[in-house]
Short mmCIF file of C-alpha atoms in Angstrom, two decimals:
data_model
loop_
_atom_site.label_atom_id
_atom_site.label_comp_id
_atom_site.label_asym_id
_atom_site.label_seq_id
_atom_site.Cartn_x
_atom_site.Cartn_y
_atom_site.Cartn_z
CA UNK F 1 10.15 -143.54 -19.04
CA UNK F 2 9.70 -143.85 -14.99
CA UNK F 3 8.18 -147.38 -14.86
CA UNK F 4 9.74 -148.86 -11.79
CA UNK F 5 7.39 -149.29 -8.95
CA UNK F 6 9.60 -147.86 -6.76
CA UNK F 7 10.09 -144.56 -8.59
CA UNK F 8 6.61 -144.28 -9.61
CA UNK F 9 5.71 -143.97 -5.96
CA UNK F 10 7.24 -140.49 -5.88
CA UNK F 11 4.18 -140.06 -7.65
CA UNK F 12 2.07 -139.88 -4.52
CA UNK F 13 3.05 -136.40 -3.78
CA UNK F 14 2.22 -134.89 -6.97
CA UNK F 15 -1.30 -135.45 -6.67
CA UNK F 16 -1.79 -133.86 -3.46
CA UNK F 17 -3.96 -130.95 -3.12
CA UNK F 18 -1.37 -128.75 -1.45
CA UNK F 19 0.67 -129.15 -4.84
CA UNK F 20 -1.92 -127.85 -6.98
CA UNK F 21 0.65 -124.80 -7.61
CA UNK F 22 1.54 -123.93 -11.33
CA UNK F 23 5.43 -125.52 -10.30
CA UNK F 24 4.98 -127.85 -13.28
CA UNK F 25 4.93 -125.04 -15.59
CA UNK F 26 8.24 -124.62 -17.65
CA UNK F 27 9.28 -122.95 -20.50
CA UNK F 28 8.35 -125.49 -23.40
CA UNK F 29 4.79 -125.66 -21.64
CA UNK F 30 4.35 -122.02 -21.85
CA UNK F 31 5.25 -121.98 -25.51
CA UNK F 32 2.60 -124.33 -26.25
CA UNK F 33 -0.29 -122.37 -24.61
CA UNK F 34 -1.25 -120.29 -27.99
CA UNK F 35 -1.72 -123.95 -29.48
CA UNK F 36 -3.30 -125.45 -26.08
CA UNK F 37 -5.70 -122.64 -26.01
CA UNK F 38 -6.80 -122.80 -29.88
CA UNK F 39 -7.81 -126.07 -29.19
CA UNK F 40 -9.80 -125.14 -26.57
CA UNK F 41 -11.57 -122.49 -28.23
CA UNK F 42 -12.26 -124.81 -31.25
CA UNK F 43 -13.62 -127.28 -29.20
CA UNK F 44 -16.08 -125.28 -27.37
CA UNK F 45 -17.32 -123.59 -30.34
CA UNK F 46 -18.19 -126.88 -32.12
CA UNK F 47 -19.64 -128.26 -28.67
CA UNK F 48 -23.28 -127.87 -29.90
CA UNK F 49 -23.09 -128.87 -33.38
CA UNK F 50 -21.15 -132.22 -32.23
CA UNK F 51 -22.53 -132.97 -28.93
CA UNK F 52 -25.92 -131.80 -29.31
CA UNK F 53 -25.61 -129.38 -26.69
CA UNK F 54 -27.25 -131.55 -24.30
CA UNK F 55 -25.30 -133.31 -21.16
CA UNK F 56 -26.82 -136.87 -22.22
CA UNK F 57 -26.76 -136.60 -25.94
CA UNK F 58 -30.30 -137.12 -26.17
CA UNK F 59 -33.63 -135.63 -25.06
CA UNK F 60 -35.78 -139.27 -25.35
CA UNK F 61 -36.31 -141.77 -22.62
CA UNK F 62 -33.65 -144.61 -22.36
CA UNK F 63 -32.54 -146.99 -19.56
CA UNK F 64 -32.09 -145.18 -15.87
CA UNK F 65 -28.71 -146.55 -14.38
CA UNK F 66 -29.45 -144.27 -11.24
CA UNK F 67 -26.63 -142.12 -12.43
CA UNK F 68 -28.43 -140.56 -15.82
CA UNK F 69 -30.72 -141.50 -18.05
CA UNK F 70 -29.55 -142.08 -21.55
CA UNK F 71 -30.03 -143.86 -24.68
CA UNK F 72 -28.06 -146.54 -26.01
CA UNK F 73 -28.31 -145.12 -29.66
CA UNK F 74 -26.51 -142.04 -28.69
CA UNK F 75 -24.48 -142.79 -26.08
CA UNK F 76 -21.20 -144.31 -28.17
CA UNK F 77 -19.03 -141.53 -29.03
CA UNK F 78 -15.64 -141.51 -30.59
CA UNK F 79 -13.20 -139.57 -29.34
CA UNK F 80 -11.39 -136.61 -31.33
CA UNK F 81 -7.99 -137.86 -29.32
CA UNK F 82 -5.94 -135.69 -26.80
CA UNK F 83 -3.15 -133.31 -27.45
CA UNK F 84 0.29 -134.41 -26.22
CA UNK F 85 1.81 -131.64 -24.13
CA UNK F 86 5.34 -133.08 -24.09
CA UNK F 87 5.40 -136.51 -22.48
CA UNK F 88 1.54 -137.06 -21.65
CA UNK F 89 1.13 -139.77 -23.64
CA UNK F 90 0.88 -141.94 -20.86
CA UNK F 91 -2.04 -139.98 -19.63
CA UNK F 92 -3.53 -139.79 -22.74
CA UNK F 93 -3.95 -143.56 -23.40
CA UNK F 94 -5.58 -144.30 -20.19
CA UNK F 95 -8.20 -141.39 -20.57
CA UNK F 96 -9.23 -142.91 -23.62
CA UNK F 97 -9.95 -146.36 -22.09
CA UNK F 98 -12.21 -144.64 -19.14
CA UNK F 99 -13.93 -142.06 -21.60
CA UNK F 100 -15.45 -144.59 -24.01
CA UNK F 101 -17.10 -146.49 -21.34
CA UNK F 102 -20.37 -144.31 -21.31
CA UNK F 103 -21.48 -144.71 -17.32
CA UNK F 104 -17.91 -143.54 -16.54
CA UNK F 105 -18.02 -140.81 -18.65
CA UNK F 106 -21.62 -139.93 -17.33
CA UNK F 107 -20.17 -140.36 -13.46
CA UNK F 108 -17.38 -137.74 -14.30
CA UNK F 109 -18.99 -135.22 -16.28
CA UNK F 110 -22.28 -135.29 -13.92
CA UNK F 111 -21.31 -136.90 -10.47
CA UNK F 112 -23.30 -139.27 -8.53
CA UNK F 113 -27.00 -139.23 -8.17
CA UNK F 114 -28.40 -137.08 -5.18
CA UNK F 115 -28.65 -138.40 -1.70
CA UNK F 116 -32.75 -138.90 -1.30
CA UNK F 117 -33.85 -136.72 1.62
CA UNK F 118 -34.98 -138.82 4.63
CA UNK F 119 -38.94 -139.43 5.02
CA UNK F 120 -40.85 -137.23 7.16
CA UNK F 121 -42.31 -138.84 10.14
CA UNK F 122 -45.61 -140.40 10.20
CA UNK F 123 -48.34 -138.04 11.96
CA UNK F 124 -49.28 -139.79 15.47
CA UNK F 125 -53.22 -140.42 15.47
CA UNK F 126 -54.61 -139.73 19.17
CA UNK F 127 -55.26 -142.34 21.49
CA UNK F 128 -59.11 -141.00 22.09
CA UNK F 129 -61.22 -139.93 19.76
CA UNK F 130 -62.37 -136.25 20.14
CA UNK F 131 -66.03 -135.18 20.02
CA UNK F 132 -66.99 -131.62 18.51
CA UNK F 133 -67.34 -130.32 21.93
CA UNK F 134 -63.89 -131.42 22.59
CA UNK F 135 -62.24 -129.68 19.38
CA UNK F 136 -63.88 -126.49 20.41
CA UNK F 137 -61.94 -126.88 23.94
CA UNK F 138 -58.72 -127.69 22.09
CA UNK F 139 -58.87 -125.06 19.50
CA UNK F 140 -59.18 -122.50 22.63
CA UNK F 141 -56.18 -124.35 24.19
CA UNK F 142 -54.10 -124.17 21.09
CA UNK F 143 -54.71 -120.52 21.07
CA UNK F 144 -53.66 -119.91 24.75
CA UNK F 145 -50.85 -121.88 24.35
CA UNK F 146 -49.63 -119.75 21.34
CA UNK F 147 -49.78 -116.78 23.32
CA UNK F 148 -47.46 -118.49 26.07
CA UNK F 149 -45.16 -120.25 23.34
CA UNK F 150 -42.00 -118.85 24.60
CA UNK F 151 -42.95 -119.70 28.00
CA UNK F 152 -43.91 -123.38 27.16
CA UNK F 153 -41.48 -125.95 28.34
CA UNK F 154 -40.89 -128.86 25.36
CA UNK F 155 -42.23 -132.22 26.80
CA UNK F 156 -39.96 -135.65 26.85
CA UNK F 157 -42.10 -136.93 23.78
CA UNK F 158 -41.64 -133.85 21.60
CA UNK F 159 -37.71 -134.06 22.45
CA UNK F 160 -37.68 -137.68 21.48
CA UNK F 161 -39.72 -136.90 18.09
CA UNK F 162 -37.11 -134.31 17.12
CA UNK F 163 -34.35 -136.46 17.91
CA UNK F 164 -35.73 -138.89 15.16
CA UNK F 165 -36.14 -136.28 12.32
CA UNK F 166 -32.71 -136.49 10.64
CA UNK F 167 -30.87 -133.45 8.90
CA UNK F 168 -30.95 -133.44 5.41
CA UNK F 169 -27.56 -134.76 3.96
CA UNK F 170 -25.18 -132.16 2.30
CA UNK F 171 -23.47 -133.23 -0.85
CA UNK F 172 -19.86 -132.90 -0.66
CA UNK F 173 -17.88 -130.68 -2.78
CA UNK F 174 -16.41 -132.46 -6.00
CA UNK F 175 -12.72 -132.49 -5.57
CA UNK F 176 -10.10 -130.71 -7.39
CA UNK F 177 -9.37 -133.71 -9.47
CA UNK F 178 -12.55 -134.55 -10.48
CA UNK F 179 -13.29 -130.81 -11.13
CA UNK F 180 -10.16 -131.22 -13.45
CA UNK F 181 -10.89 -134.13 -14.79
CA UNK F 182 -14.12 -133.12 -15.47
CA UNK F 183 -13.11 -130.14 -17.56
CA UNK F 184 -11.08 -132.62 -19.69
CA UNK F 185 -13.85 -134.80 -20.51
CA UNK F 186 -16.30 -132.06 -21.45
CA UNK F 187 -13.90 -130.65 -24.00
CA UNK F 188 -13.60 -134.38 -25.13
CA UNK F 189 -17.20 -134.69 -25.63
CA UNK F 190 -17.64 -131.34 -27.52
CA UNK F 191 -14.64 -132.58 -30.00
CA UNK F 192 -16.35 -136.15 -29.90
CA UNK F 193 -18.98 -137.58 -33.20
CA UNK F 194 -21.01 -140.54 -33.10
CA UNK F 195 -19.77 -143.96 -34.18
CA UNK F 196 -22.50 -144.03 -36.57
CA UNK F 197 -21.44 -140.63 -38.53
CA UNK F 198 -17.80 -142.21 -38.77
CA UNK F 199 -18.92 -143.64 -41.84
CA UNK F 200 -19.79 -140.05 -43.75
CA UNK F 201 -16.04 -139.02 -42.75
CA UNK F 202 -16.84 -136.80 -39.81
CA UNK F 203 -13.91 -136.00 -37.57
CA UNK F 204 -13.78 -135.17 -33.90
CA UNK F 205 -11.70 -132.19 -32.48
CA UNK F 206 -8.58 -132.90 -29.73
CA UNK F 207 -8.95 -131.76 -26.88
CA UNK F 208 -6.36 -130.53 -23.84
CA UNK F 209 -5.49 -132.18 -20.43
CA UNK F 210 -3.42 -128.81 -19.67
CA UNK F 211 -6.17 -127.65 -16.90
CA UNK F 212 -5.54 -131.22 -15.19
CA UNK F 213 -1.97 -131.29 -15.48
CA UNK F 214 -1.87 -127.87 -13.97
CA UNK F 215 -4.20 -128.36 -11.32
CA UNK F 216 -2.66 -131.60 -9.96
CA UNK F 217 0.93 -130.42 -10.50
CA UNK F 218 1.92 -133.16 -13.09
CA UNK F 219 4.77 -132.43 -14.90
CA UNK F 220 3.97 -132.47 -19.00
CA UNK F 221 7.78 -133.08 -19.57
CA UNK F 222 8.12 -135.95 -17.36
CA UNK F 223 7.19 -139.53 -19.13
CA UNK F 224 5.24 -141.76 -16.30
CA UNK F 225 3.47 -145.52 -15.73
CA UNK F 226 0.59 -145.21 -17.38
CA UNK F 227 -1.17 -148.13 -15.37
CA UNK F 228 0.44 -146.37 -12.16
CA UNK F 229 -1.13 -143.04 -13.19
CA UNK F 230 -4.67 -144.28 -13.19
CA UNK F 231 -4.42 -145.98 -9.53
CA UNK F 232 -3.16 -142.81 -8.47
CA UNK F 233 -5.64 -140.55 -10.05
CA UNK F 234 -8.75 -142.67 -8.85
CA UNK F 235 -8.34 -141.90 -5.31
CA UNK F 236 -7.63 -138.15 -6.38
CA UNK F 237 -11.27 -138.09 -7.85
CA UNK F 238 -12.87 -138.72 -4.34
CA UNK F 239 -15.63 -140.52 -6.41
CA UNK F 240 -16.40 -143.84 -4.67
CA UNK F 241 -19.19 -145.01 -6.98
CA UNK F 242 -16.58 -144.84 -9.90
CA UNK F 243 -13.91 -146.74 -7.51
CA UNK F 244 -16.25 -149.42 -7.08
CA UNK F 245 -16.79 -150.15 -10.76
CA UNK F 246 -12.96 -150.92 -10.82
CA UNK F 247 -12.74 -152.26 -7.63
CA UNK F 248 -12.60 -156.30 -6.96
CA UNK F 249 -11.33 -158.63 -4.58
CA UNK F 250 -9.44 -161.98 -3.85
CA UNK F 251 -8.29 -163.70 -0.97
CA UNK F 252 -5.07 -164.70 0.24
CA UNK F 253 -4.47 -167.88 2.40
CA UNK F 254 -1.88 -169.73 4.26
CA UNK F 255 -2.79 -173.29 5.16
CA UNK F 256 -0.67 -175.49 7.39
CA UNK F 257 -0.07 -178.98 6.08
CA UNK F 258 0.31 -180.75 9.31
CA UNK F 259 -3.60 -182.13 9.65
CA UNK F 260 -3.77 -179.33 12.39
CA UNK F 261 -6.21 -176.96 10.48
CA UNK F 262 -4.42 -174.05 11.38
CA UNK F 263 -4.74 -171.55 8.52
CA UNK F 264 -4.93 -167.45 7.96
CA UNK F 265 -7.17 -165.89 5.36
CA UNK F 266 -7.22 -162.12 4.59
CA UNK F 267 -9.33 -160.67 2.19
CA UNK F 268 -7.25 -158.16 -0.35
CA UNK F 269 -9.03 -155.47 -2.80
CA UNK F 270 -7.47 -154.53 -6.12
CA UNK F 271 -7.99 -152.00 -9.03
CA UNK F 272 -6.08 -154.05 -11.38
CA UNK F 273 -4.50 -157.58 -11.77
CA UNK F 274 -0.64 -157.93 -12.30
CA UNK F 275 -0.02 -160.70 -14.26
CA UNK F 276 3.77 -162.36 -15.47
CA UNK F 277 3.75 -162.20 -19.39
CA UNK F 278 6.67 -165.37 -19.05
CA UNK F 279 3.24 -167.75 -18.97
CA UNK F 280 2.35 -166.83 -22.70
CA UNK F 281 -1.27 -166.01 -21.86
CA UNK F 282 -3.65 -164.29 -19.80
CA UNK F 283 -5.49 -167.75 -18.94
CA UNK F 284 -2.09 -169.20 -17.82
CA UNK F 285 -0.75 -166.43 -16.28
CA UNK F 286 -4.41 -166.26 -14.15
CA UNK F 287 -4.02 -169.90 -13.33
CA UNK F 288 -0.68 -170.00 -12.01
CA UNK F 289 -1.74 -167.18 -9.63
CA UNK F 290 -4.95 -168.33 -8.35
CA UNK F 291 -5.25 -171.75 -8.77
CA UNK F 292 -1.65 -173.28 -7.88
CA UNK F 293 -0.31 -172.15 -4.58
CA UNK F 294 3.12 -172.02 -3.45
CA UNK F 295 4.60 -175.03 -0.93
CA UNK F 296 6.49 -173.23 2.15
CA UNK F 297 8.73 -176.25 3.04
CA UNK F 298 10.26 -176.11 6.57
CA UNK F 299 12.95 -178.40 5.48
CA UNK F 300 14.18 -175.44 2.73
CA UNK F 301 13.95 -173.05 5.64
CA UNK F 302 10.71 -170.77 4.32
CA UNK F 303 8.00 -172.72 6.88
CA UNK F 304 5.38 -171.19 8.08
CA UNK F 305 5.12 -170.22 11.72
CA UNK F 306 1.53 -170.31 12.49
CA UNK F 307 1.90 -168.20 15.87
CA UNK F 308 4.49 -166.71 17.87
CA UNK F 309 7.06 -169.20 19.51
CA UNK F 310 5.15 -172.61 17.36
CA UNK F 311 7.56 -174.59 15.59
CA UNK F 312 7.74 -173.88 11.16
CA UNK F 313 5.13 -176.12 9.33
CA UNK F 314 5.14 -177.16 5.63
CA UNK F 315 2.16 -174.88 4.62
CA UNK F 316 0.37 -173.65 1.26
CA UNK F 317 0.17 -170.20 0.45
CA UNK F 318 -1.85 -168.78 -2.27
CA UNK F 319 -4.77 -166.65 -3.77
CA UNK F 320 -8.48 -167.35 -4.48
CA UNK F 321 -10.62 -165.61 -7.48
CA UNK F 322 -14.41 -165.66 -6.72
CA UNK F 323 -16.77 -164.76 -8.92
CA UNK F 324 -18.50 -162.42 -6.14
CA UNK F 325 -15.31 -160.55 -6.17
CA UNK F 326 -14.93 -159.35 -9.75
CA UNK F 327 -15.49 -156.25 -11.03
CA UNK F 328 -17.35 -154.73 -13.61
CA UNK F 329 -14.47 -153.21 -15.38
CA UNK F 330 -11.45 -155.82 -15.38
CA UNK F 331 -8.14 -154.10 -15.61
CA UNK F 332 -5.30 -156.57 -16.04
CA UNK F 333 -1.56 -154.80 -15.83
CA UNK F 334 1.12 -157.01 -17.79
CA UNK F 335 4.51 -157.03 -16.09
CA UNK F 336 6.37 -156.21 -18.95
CA UNK F 337 9.31 -154.44 -16.94
CA UNK F 338 11.86 -156.65 -15.16
CA UNK F 339 14.59 -155.72 -12.72
CA UNK F 340 17.71 -157.82 -13.07
CA UNK F 341 19.08 -158.19 -9.65
CA UNK F 342 22.79 -159.29 -10.71
CA UNK F 343 23.19 -156.43 -13.37
CA UNK F 344 21.05 -153.94 -11.70
CA UNK F 345 19.50 -152.83 -14.63
CA UNK F 346 15.74 -152.73 -15.86
CA UNK F 347 14.88 -154.12 -19.02
CA UNK F 348 11.62 -154.70 -20.92
CA UNK F 349 10.13 -158.01 -22.05
CA UNK F 350 8.86 -157.87 -25.50
CA UNK F 351 7.83 -161.69 -25.43
CA UNK F 352 4.46 -162.71 -27.12
CA UNK F 353 1.56 -162.56 -24.78
CA UNK F 354 -1.83 -163.84 -25.93
CA UNK F 355 -5.20 -162.80 -24.57
CA UNK F 356 -8.60 -163.26 -26.03
CA UNK F 357 -11.14 -161.15 -26.89
CA UNK F 358 -13.75 -163.10 -24.91
CA UNK F 359 -12.34 -163.70 -21.25
CA UNK F 360 -13.94 -166.73 -19.53
CA UNK F 361 -12.56 -166.86 -15.97
CA UNK F 362 -14.94 -169.42 -14.72
CA UNK F 363 -12.33 -172.32 -14.59
CA UNK F 364 -9.98 -169.47 -12.81
CA UNK F 365 -12.50 -168.74 -9.80
CA UNK F 366 -13.13 -171.13 -7.21
CA UNK F 367 -16.32 -172.50 -6.21
CA UNK F 368 -18.47 -171.13 -8.92
CA UNK F 369 -22.12 -172.05 -8.84
CA UNK F 370 -24.36 -172.47 -12.04
CA UNK F 371 -25.89 -169.10 -11.56
CA UNK F 372 -22.14 -167.54 -11.29
CA UNK F 373 -20.94 -168.27 -14.64
CA UNK F 374 -22.37 -165.26 -16.14
CA UNK F 375 -20.20 -163.18 -14.08
CA UNK F 376 -16.99 -164.62 -15.31
CA UNK F 377 -17.33 -163.83 -18.86
CA UNK F 378 -15.86 -160.47 -19.88
CA UNK F 379 -15.26 -158.68 -23.22
CA UNK F 380 -12.46 -157.07 -24.07
CA UNK F 381 -12.98 -153.03 -24.39
CA UNK F 382 -9.45 -151.39 -24.44
CA UNK F 383 -5.66 -151.78 -24.74
CA UNK F 384 -2.81 -149.54 -23.76
CA UNK F 385 0.25 -150.08 -25.70
CA UNK F 386 3.92 -149.43 -24.99
CA UNK F 387 6.31 -149.23 -27.77
CA UNK F 388 10.09 -148.57 -26.95
CA UNK F 389 12.47 -150.02 -24.25
CA UNK F 390 12.28 -148.99 -20.36
CA UNK F 391 13.64 -145.69 -19.84
CA UNK F 392 11.80 -144.20 -23.28
CA UNK F 393 8.98 -145.14 -25.20
CA UNK F 394 5.46 -143.88 -25.98
CA UNK F 395 2.11 -145.04 -25.19
CA UNK F 396 -0.91 -145.11 -27.20
CA UNK F 397 -4.76 -146.84 -26.73
CA UNK F 398 -6.86 -149.29 -29.02
CA UNK F 399 -10.23 -148.85 -27.89
CA UNK F 400 -13.63 -150.38 -29.01
CA UNK F 401 -15.93 -147.46 -28.51
CA UNK F 402 -18.91 -149.80 -28.80
CA UNK F 403 -18.74 -153.06 -26.75
CA UNK F 404 -21.54 -154.85 -28.56
CA UNK F 405 -19.55 -154.09 -32.24
CA UNK F 406 -16.27 -155.33 -33.38
CA UNK F 407 -15.10 -151.60 -34.80
CA UNK F 408 -11.87 -150.54 -32.87
CA UNK F 409 -10.01 -147.54 -33.22
CA UNK F 410 -6.13 -146.39 -32.55
CA UNK F 411 -5.90 -143.56 -30.67
CA UNK F 412 -2.22 -142.05 -30.62
CA UNK F 413 -2.39 -139.00 -28.61
CA UNK F 414 -4.46 -136.37 -31.17
CA UNK F 415 -4.49 -139.14 -34.28
CA UNK F 416 -7.31 -141.52 -34.32
CA UNK F 417 -7.80 -144.15 -36.89
CA UNK F 418 -9.93 -146.90 -37.40
CA UNK F 419 -8.38 -150.35 -37.69
CA UNK F 420 -9.29 -154.17 -37.87
CA UNK F 421 -9.00 -156.35 -34.94
CA UNK F 422 -6.55 -158.67 -36.51
CA UNK F 423 -4.47 -155.21 -36.32
CA UNK F 424 -4.57 -154.75 -32.71
CA UNK F 425 -3.55 -158.19 -32.19
CA UNK F 426 -0.66 -158.21 -34.43
CA UNK F 427 0.59 -154.74 -32.37
CA UNK F 428 -0.23 -155.65 -28.82
CA UNK F 429 0.74 -159.17 -28.21
CA UNK F 430 4.30 -158.62 -28.77
CA UNK F 431 7.30 -160.54 -30.45
CA UNK F 432 6.69 -161.56 -33.87
CA UNK F 433 3.20 -161.40 -35.55
CA UNK F 434 1.86 -164.43 -37.35
CA UNK F 435 0.70 -163.40 -40.71
CA UNK F 436 -0.66 -165.36 -43.55
CA UNK F 437 1.71 -166.16 -46.60
CA UNK F 438 -1.15 -164.65 -48.47
CA UNK F 439 -1.15 -161.63 -46.61
CA UNK F 440 2.53 -161.47 -46.74
CA UNK F 441 2.68 -161.60 -50.29
CA UNK F 442 -0.02 -158.89 -50.95
CA UNK F 443 1.71 -156.43 -48.61
CA UNK F 444 5.17 -157.12 -50.41
CA UNK F 445 5.27 -154.77 -52.91
CA UNK F 446 3.65 -151.83 -50.66
CA UNK F 447 6.92 -152.68 -48.12
CA UNK F 448 9.50 -152.16 -51.03
CA UNK F 449 7.99 -148.68 -51.56
CA UNK F 450 8.11 -148.01 -47.62
CA UNK F 451 11.17 -149.89 -47.06
CA UNK F 452 13.47 -146.45 -45.73
CA UNK F 453 10.75 -145.00 -43.95
CA UNK F 454 10.05 -148.26 -42.36
CA UNK F 455 13.86 -148.96 -41.34
CA UNK F 456 13.65 -145.37 -40.22
CA UNK F 457 10.72 -145.71 -37.58
CA UNK F 458 11.16 -149.02 -36.81
CA UNK F 459 11.26 -149.87 -33.11
CA UNK F 460 10.35 -146.64 -32.00
CA UNK F 461 6.36 -146.71 -33.50
CA UNK F 462 4.87 -144.47 -35.87
CA UNK F 463 3.78 -146.66 -38.51
CA UNK F 464 6.65 -148.59 -39.35
CA UNK F 465 8.02 -151.71 -37.87
CA UNK F 466 8.47 -154.22 -40.78
CA UNK F 467 6.13 -157.14 -41.92
CA UNK F 468 7.01 -159.46 -38.92
CA UNK F 469 5.47 -156.78 -36.72
CA UNK F 470 2.67 -154.71 -35.97
CA UNK F 471 2.15 -150.91 -36.63
CA UNK F 472 4.44 -149.83 -33.69
CA UNK F 473 7.44 -151.79 -34.69
CA UNK F 474 9.34 -154.93 -32.90
CA UNK F 475 8.90 -153.03 -29.57
CA UNK F 476 5.40 -152.66 -29.47
CA UNK F 477 3.29 -154.77 -27.10
CA UNK F 478 -0.04 -154.46 -24.72
CA UNK F 479 0.89 -153.06 -21.39
CA UNK F 480 -2.47 -153.13 -19.97
CA UNK F 481 -6.09 -154.64 -20.85
CA UNK F 482 -9.31 -153.57 -19.86
CA UNK F 483 -12.19 -156.05 -19.93
CA UNK F 484 -16.14 -155.50 -19.31
CA UNK F 485 -18.18 -157.84 -17.52
CA UNK F 486 -20.74 -158.86 -20.13
CA UNK F 487 -23.48 -158.94 -17.69
CA UNK F 488 -23.16 -155.41 -16.54
CA UNK F 489 -23.09 -153.91 -20.38
CA UNK F 490 -26.52 -152.97 -20.28
CA UNK F 491 -25.73 -150.79 -16.77
CA UNK F 492 -22.23 -149.73 -18.50
CA UNK F 493 -23.63 -148.79 -21.76
CA UNK F 494 -27.43 -148.71 -22.07
CA UNK F 495 -29.88 -151.06 -22.91
CA UNK F 496 -29.45 -152.93 -26.33
CA UNK F 497 -29.05 -156.60 -27.61
CA UNK F 498 -25.69 -157.64 -27.09
CA UNK F 499 -23.88 -159.38 -29.90
CA UNK F 500 -23.13 -162.54 -28.10
CA UNK F 501 -26.78 -163.45 -27.21
#
C-alpha cells in the first residue's frame, strides 16, 4: 500500500484529463473483463426490479432539498457491494461511505439544480397617458417605423435597456470524473435493495468501478491511500455544491506575548481533519489541536519574528475551530502511519483509539453561542478500516445506511454483512478489544472449532483474528471516520423524526 503523504501526491497526475487513456489496463485486468461485464449486465437487468426504475426511488411527494425531491421512506438503500478489480479495496471503501448519504448520491446521479433564468425587465409605463386620438396617431407612426426599420437608429435609452438584459447562463458540461462516478453509482443503485427488505433475505448485486478506473487512469493493480484518493477525486468531479458538503474551515493564528498586540491570523479550509492517535481518543486529540496552542520561545531559538527586521519574541501558535466553520459531513483522518527519522522506516500504529457514536464538539470549538450548540453535534455514519501493516494490507468499510437507526453493515468489497455496533467498535478501535467474561465463555467453544483458520487468517483480515481482537484481526483499526451533523440530517437524508429527539 502507498500510504506516505509524499508518495501519495504522485496521484495528482493520475486524475488529470490528459491521462484518460487506457494505460492502466494490464493483462490481469483484461483477463477480468468477462467477469466485470457479466456483473454489469446483471446489475442493469435488475435495475427496474431493485430500484423501481425511477431516478429518485419514488413518485410521491417528499422533502424538497433544492436538488431533488425524494421521500425519507424510500431513499435509504443498501449497496450490493463493489467488485475488487485487483487492489481497489481502498476505492471501494471510500465510495461506500459517500454512496450511503442520500443527498450525496442524488448530487452525483442527477447533478446540481439548474440555474434559474434571469427575470425579465418590467415594462416601462409612459409618462403621459394617451387619448384615443393619440393612440391612432401612434399606431400610424409605428407602421411607418416598421417600413423603415432597417434605417432606424437605436436610441441611447434602448441600448441601456438591452445592456440590462443578462444572457441565460449555460450549464457547464459534466466532467469526465463526474460522468464516470455517476456510472458507478448508477450500477450501485441498480444493485441496491431497500433497508426494509433486508429482513426478508433480499440480497443486492455488486457493481464494478471499471469505467471509473479506466477513465481516470487509475491502476487497478496498485494499492493507494483511501483518504488521499477521496481528497484527489472531489476536485476532479468539478461539483462545487458537493465539495461544500465536506468543506470546513478553522483559523490559524500566531500571537505575540510581549503585550504589543501583534498577531497574524489566517483562515484555512479543509476536507478532513487529521488526528494524532497517540492521544487515545477523538476528543482528546481535537482538544490538543484546537485548544492547546504551542509556545514559541525566543530563549529556545524558535521565537516568532512579527515583521522583517524585528527581534524575535515569545508567541503562541495554534488553531481555532468555530461552529460556523464546521461542515455537514465531517471526515476525520486518523494518522495510523508514522515515519521514523532515525531508522528511515514507515510503520503502522495499532494503538487503541476511541471515538464516540455521538460526537459533541461544543467544548472543542471556540466562542460557541447558545444558538450554535446544535451545529456542534455529530452522529457517526461510516468508518474506513485498514487491516495489515504499512506497505501491504486491505481496506473495508462499516456503514450505517440510515443515520436514524442503529443498523450497521460491513462492506468488504462485494461481501455485504449486517453487524452489531459493538462488533464495529471491537474491529475499529485498534489494540485489544475489551470483551465481557460471559461473552468470552460463550465464544470459547466456537473458537476451538475455528482455531486453525483463525491462526491462518490472523493479522491479514477475513474473519479470524482471535478472541481479543475484532473481525479483521490484531492489525485492524479505523483509518477514517465520517460524521453527519445532526441538524443537517433532514437535508442529507430527507424529513423524518430523528431517533435522538
